[in-house]
Amino acid sequence: MSSIVVPLVKGLVTEQTMLPRAFALAAVIGAVQPPRLDGNWVVRQPMGDGTSRDSYFTLAQRGDSITGTIRTTQFYYRTVTGAWSADSFAITAVMRDGTSERRATYAGRLVGDTLHLYTRRRPQDPPTELKAVRAAPDEGAYPSRVAPPARHAVRDNGLARTPPMGWNSWNKFAGRVDDAAVRAMADAMAADGMRDAGYVYVNIDDTWEGPRDAQGNITTNRKFPDMKALADYVHAKGLKLGIYSSPGPNTCAGYEGSYRHEAQDARTYAAWGIDYLKYDWCGARNLYTDDEMPAVYQKMGDALLATGRPIVYSLCQYGRLDVWRWGADVGGNLWRTTGDIRDAWDSMTRIGFAQDSLAPFAKPGHWNDPDMLEIGNGGMTADEYRTHLSLWSMLAAPLLAGNDLRSMTPDVRDILLNREVIAIDQDRAGKQGTHAWQQGEQEIWTRELADGARAVALFNRGDAPATMTARWAALGLTSGVRHVRDLWTHQDLAAAPEVSLSVPAHGVALLRVSR
Ligand code: GLA
């Protein structure tokens, strides 16, 4: 005999009793008559580009208690618990991601045949209202898991012998990037000296994706009417075009990922004329453990090589599982070492000054990536942006500008186009610089260059200007310092045994010291 669990009288009797179905229904009707939530519900949020971000609430109600799953963008909450109280209900969803746990809570009411759901992104935010309507039972079901491949070493693609340089859409445009913006950036890069200074990749980040066609081919959304034509345009300017995807079913912004279509997508990118892929873990977290990351990334590494087109491969999984130890083996040319940067001094310095121990893992073709540049986005001072570019150059980091290149102030232009600093970043020996000295908030980093010279960066992280002294002998430059050049003032300094400079608050002096 089938039976369901119902609380007998809501609010008064808390214990649950097993009853035959007929009795149970009678009890529900006779008691509080909570409306039925059973089934699959969808919240469709149109993105304005022809796609929608769909969140699925697959719920089961027994009496006052609610269970189920919620799939929203890249997040898949397998555990949902909830309950009715009076005419509304509350549900809590839990997702485990590695060792961390993410929770989402919703309050809701059923009005007619529409679920009205209220949720907050952060506790301090005002509630957002979502409206869910009934969906077919299987719609939006989470895809089944494909076992990751056996590991093998992916052949080096021979690209990125120096850290990649270019521009990426995310920091400035996020979901607003479109074909016109990318063309405008390409125009600016060709016209204003960026390309000639080495910034050649024009990289489209998340939100270009459309649905898959009947053959499973990825398409673009309305913001990108013709990706091949866009690539042709960018190539005609002497630039290269980059794109973005995820090994999961969804990207971070909830767009279509490459899951189960890796080789097909790689062929599509090659056919379009794509030169660079950023591959962002995001939705893959619901299918694979961190330990499986190398195998999952290897799959796309193989797929890109198989196309025969040179495509730089950028791993983005926020530095988990010590990616610097295996990123090169899976075909990666660069790998993010941290979470997302923000256009703020604390974010930039927290990331940049924490990269010291990763130096041994950088080498031509394979780079640590402390995330893209924020220079020119307005959240830092010119001195702070000089620190940003100097530090990234000491780290042999990829230099991907993230600002609007059409409206650069002269200060920002001078920073991004400082060729003497860029030359440190692009030094062909590819040796990442390291922390050499520190006193309080002042630190000196050094980097060995291919011609035997050293880059020496005097960073003042303090809030007041400071006089900093670099003593060559103490920094391991023992014999015959012949030439010292200041790469921000573009002046030669006297080649004494030490140099003292006034360094602005949050600023830097970057020197090239040759023997
Ligand atoms: C993640 C990445 C970012 C950006 C966004 C796009 O947060 O770390 O760099 O690509 O996704 O959704």
Coordinates of N, CA, C and O and ligand atoms in Angstrom, one line a residue, residues 170 205-206 244 252-253 278 280 316 318 336 340 372, ligand 1:
W170 N 36.1 41.1 -20.2 CA 35.3 40.9 -18.9 C 35.4 42.1 -18.0 O 34.3 42.5 -17.4
D205 N 35.3 37.4 -23.7 CA 35.1 36.6 -22.5 C 33.7 36.0 -22.6 O 33.0 36.0 -23.6
D206 N 33.1 35.7 -21.4 CA 31.8 35.1 -21.3 C 30.7 35.9 -21.9 O 30.8 37.2 -22.0
Y244 N 36.0 32.2 -25.2 CA 35.8 31.7 -23.9 C 34.8 30.6 -23.8 O 33.8 30.6 -24.5
C252 N 30.3 30.5 -16.3 CA 30.0 31.2 -15.0 C 28.8 32.1 -15.2 O 28.0 32.3 -14.2
A253 N 28.6 32.7 -16.3 CA 27.4 33.6 -16.5 C 26.2 32.8 -16.9 O 25.1 33.4 -17.2
K278 N 40.0 30.7 -23.5 CA 40.0 30.7 -22.0 C 38.9 29.7 -21.6 O 37.8 29.9 -22.0
D280 N 37.0 28.0 -18.6 CA 36.7 28.4 -17.2 C 35.9 27.3 -16.5 O 34.8 26.9 -17.0
C316 N 41.4 28.4 -16.6 CA 40.9 29.2 -15.6 C 40.1 28.4 -14.6 O 39.0 28.0 -14.9
Y318 N 41.0 29.1 -11.2 CA 41.2 29.9 -9.9 C 42.4 29.3 -9.1 O 42.4 29.6 -7.9
R336 N 45.3 30.5 -14.5 CA 44.9 31.4 -13.5 C 45.4 30.8 -12.2 O 45.3 29.6 -11.9
D340 N 39.0 35.9 -8.9 CA 38.9 37.1 -9.8 C 39.5 38.3 -9.2 O 39.2 38.6 -8.0
M372 N 43.6 39.3 -15.1 CA 43.8 40.4 -16.1 C 44.0 41.7 -15.5 O 43.8 41.9 -14.3
Ligands
GLA1 C1 34.9 33.8 -13.9 C2 36.3 34.1 -14.4 C3 36.3 35.5 -14.9 C4 35.3 35.7 -16.0 C5 33.9 35.3 -15.6 C6 33.0 35.2 -16.7 O1 34.5 34.5 -12.8 O2 37.2 33.9 -13.4 O3 37.6 35.9 -15.3 O4 35.7 34.9 -17.1 O5 34.0 34.0 -15.0 O6 31.7 34.7 -16.4

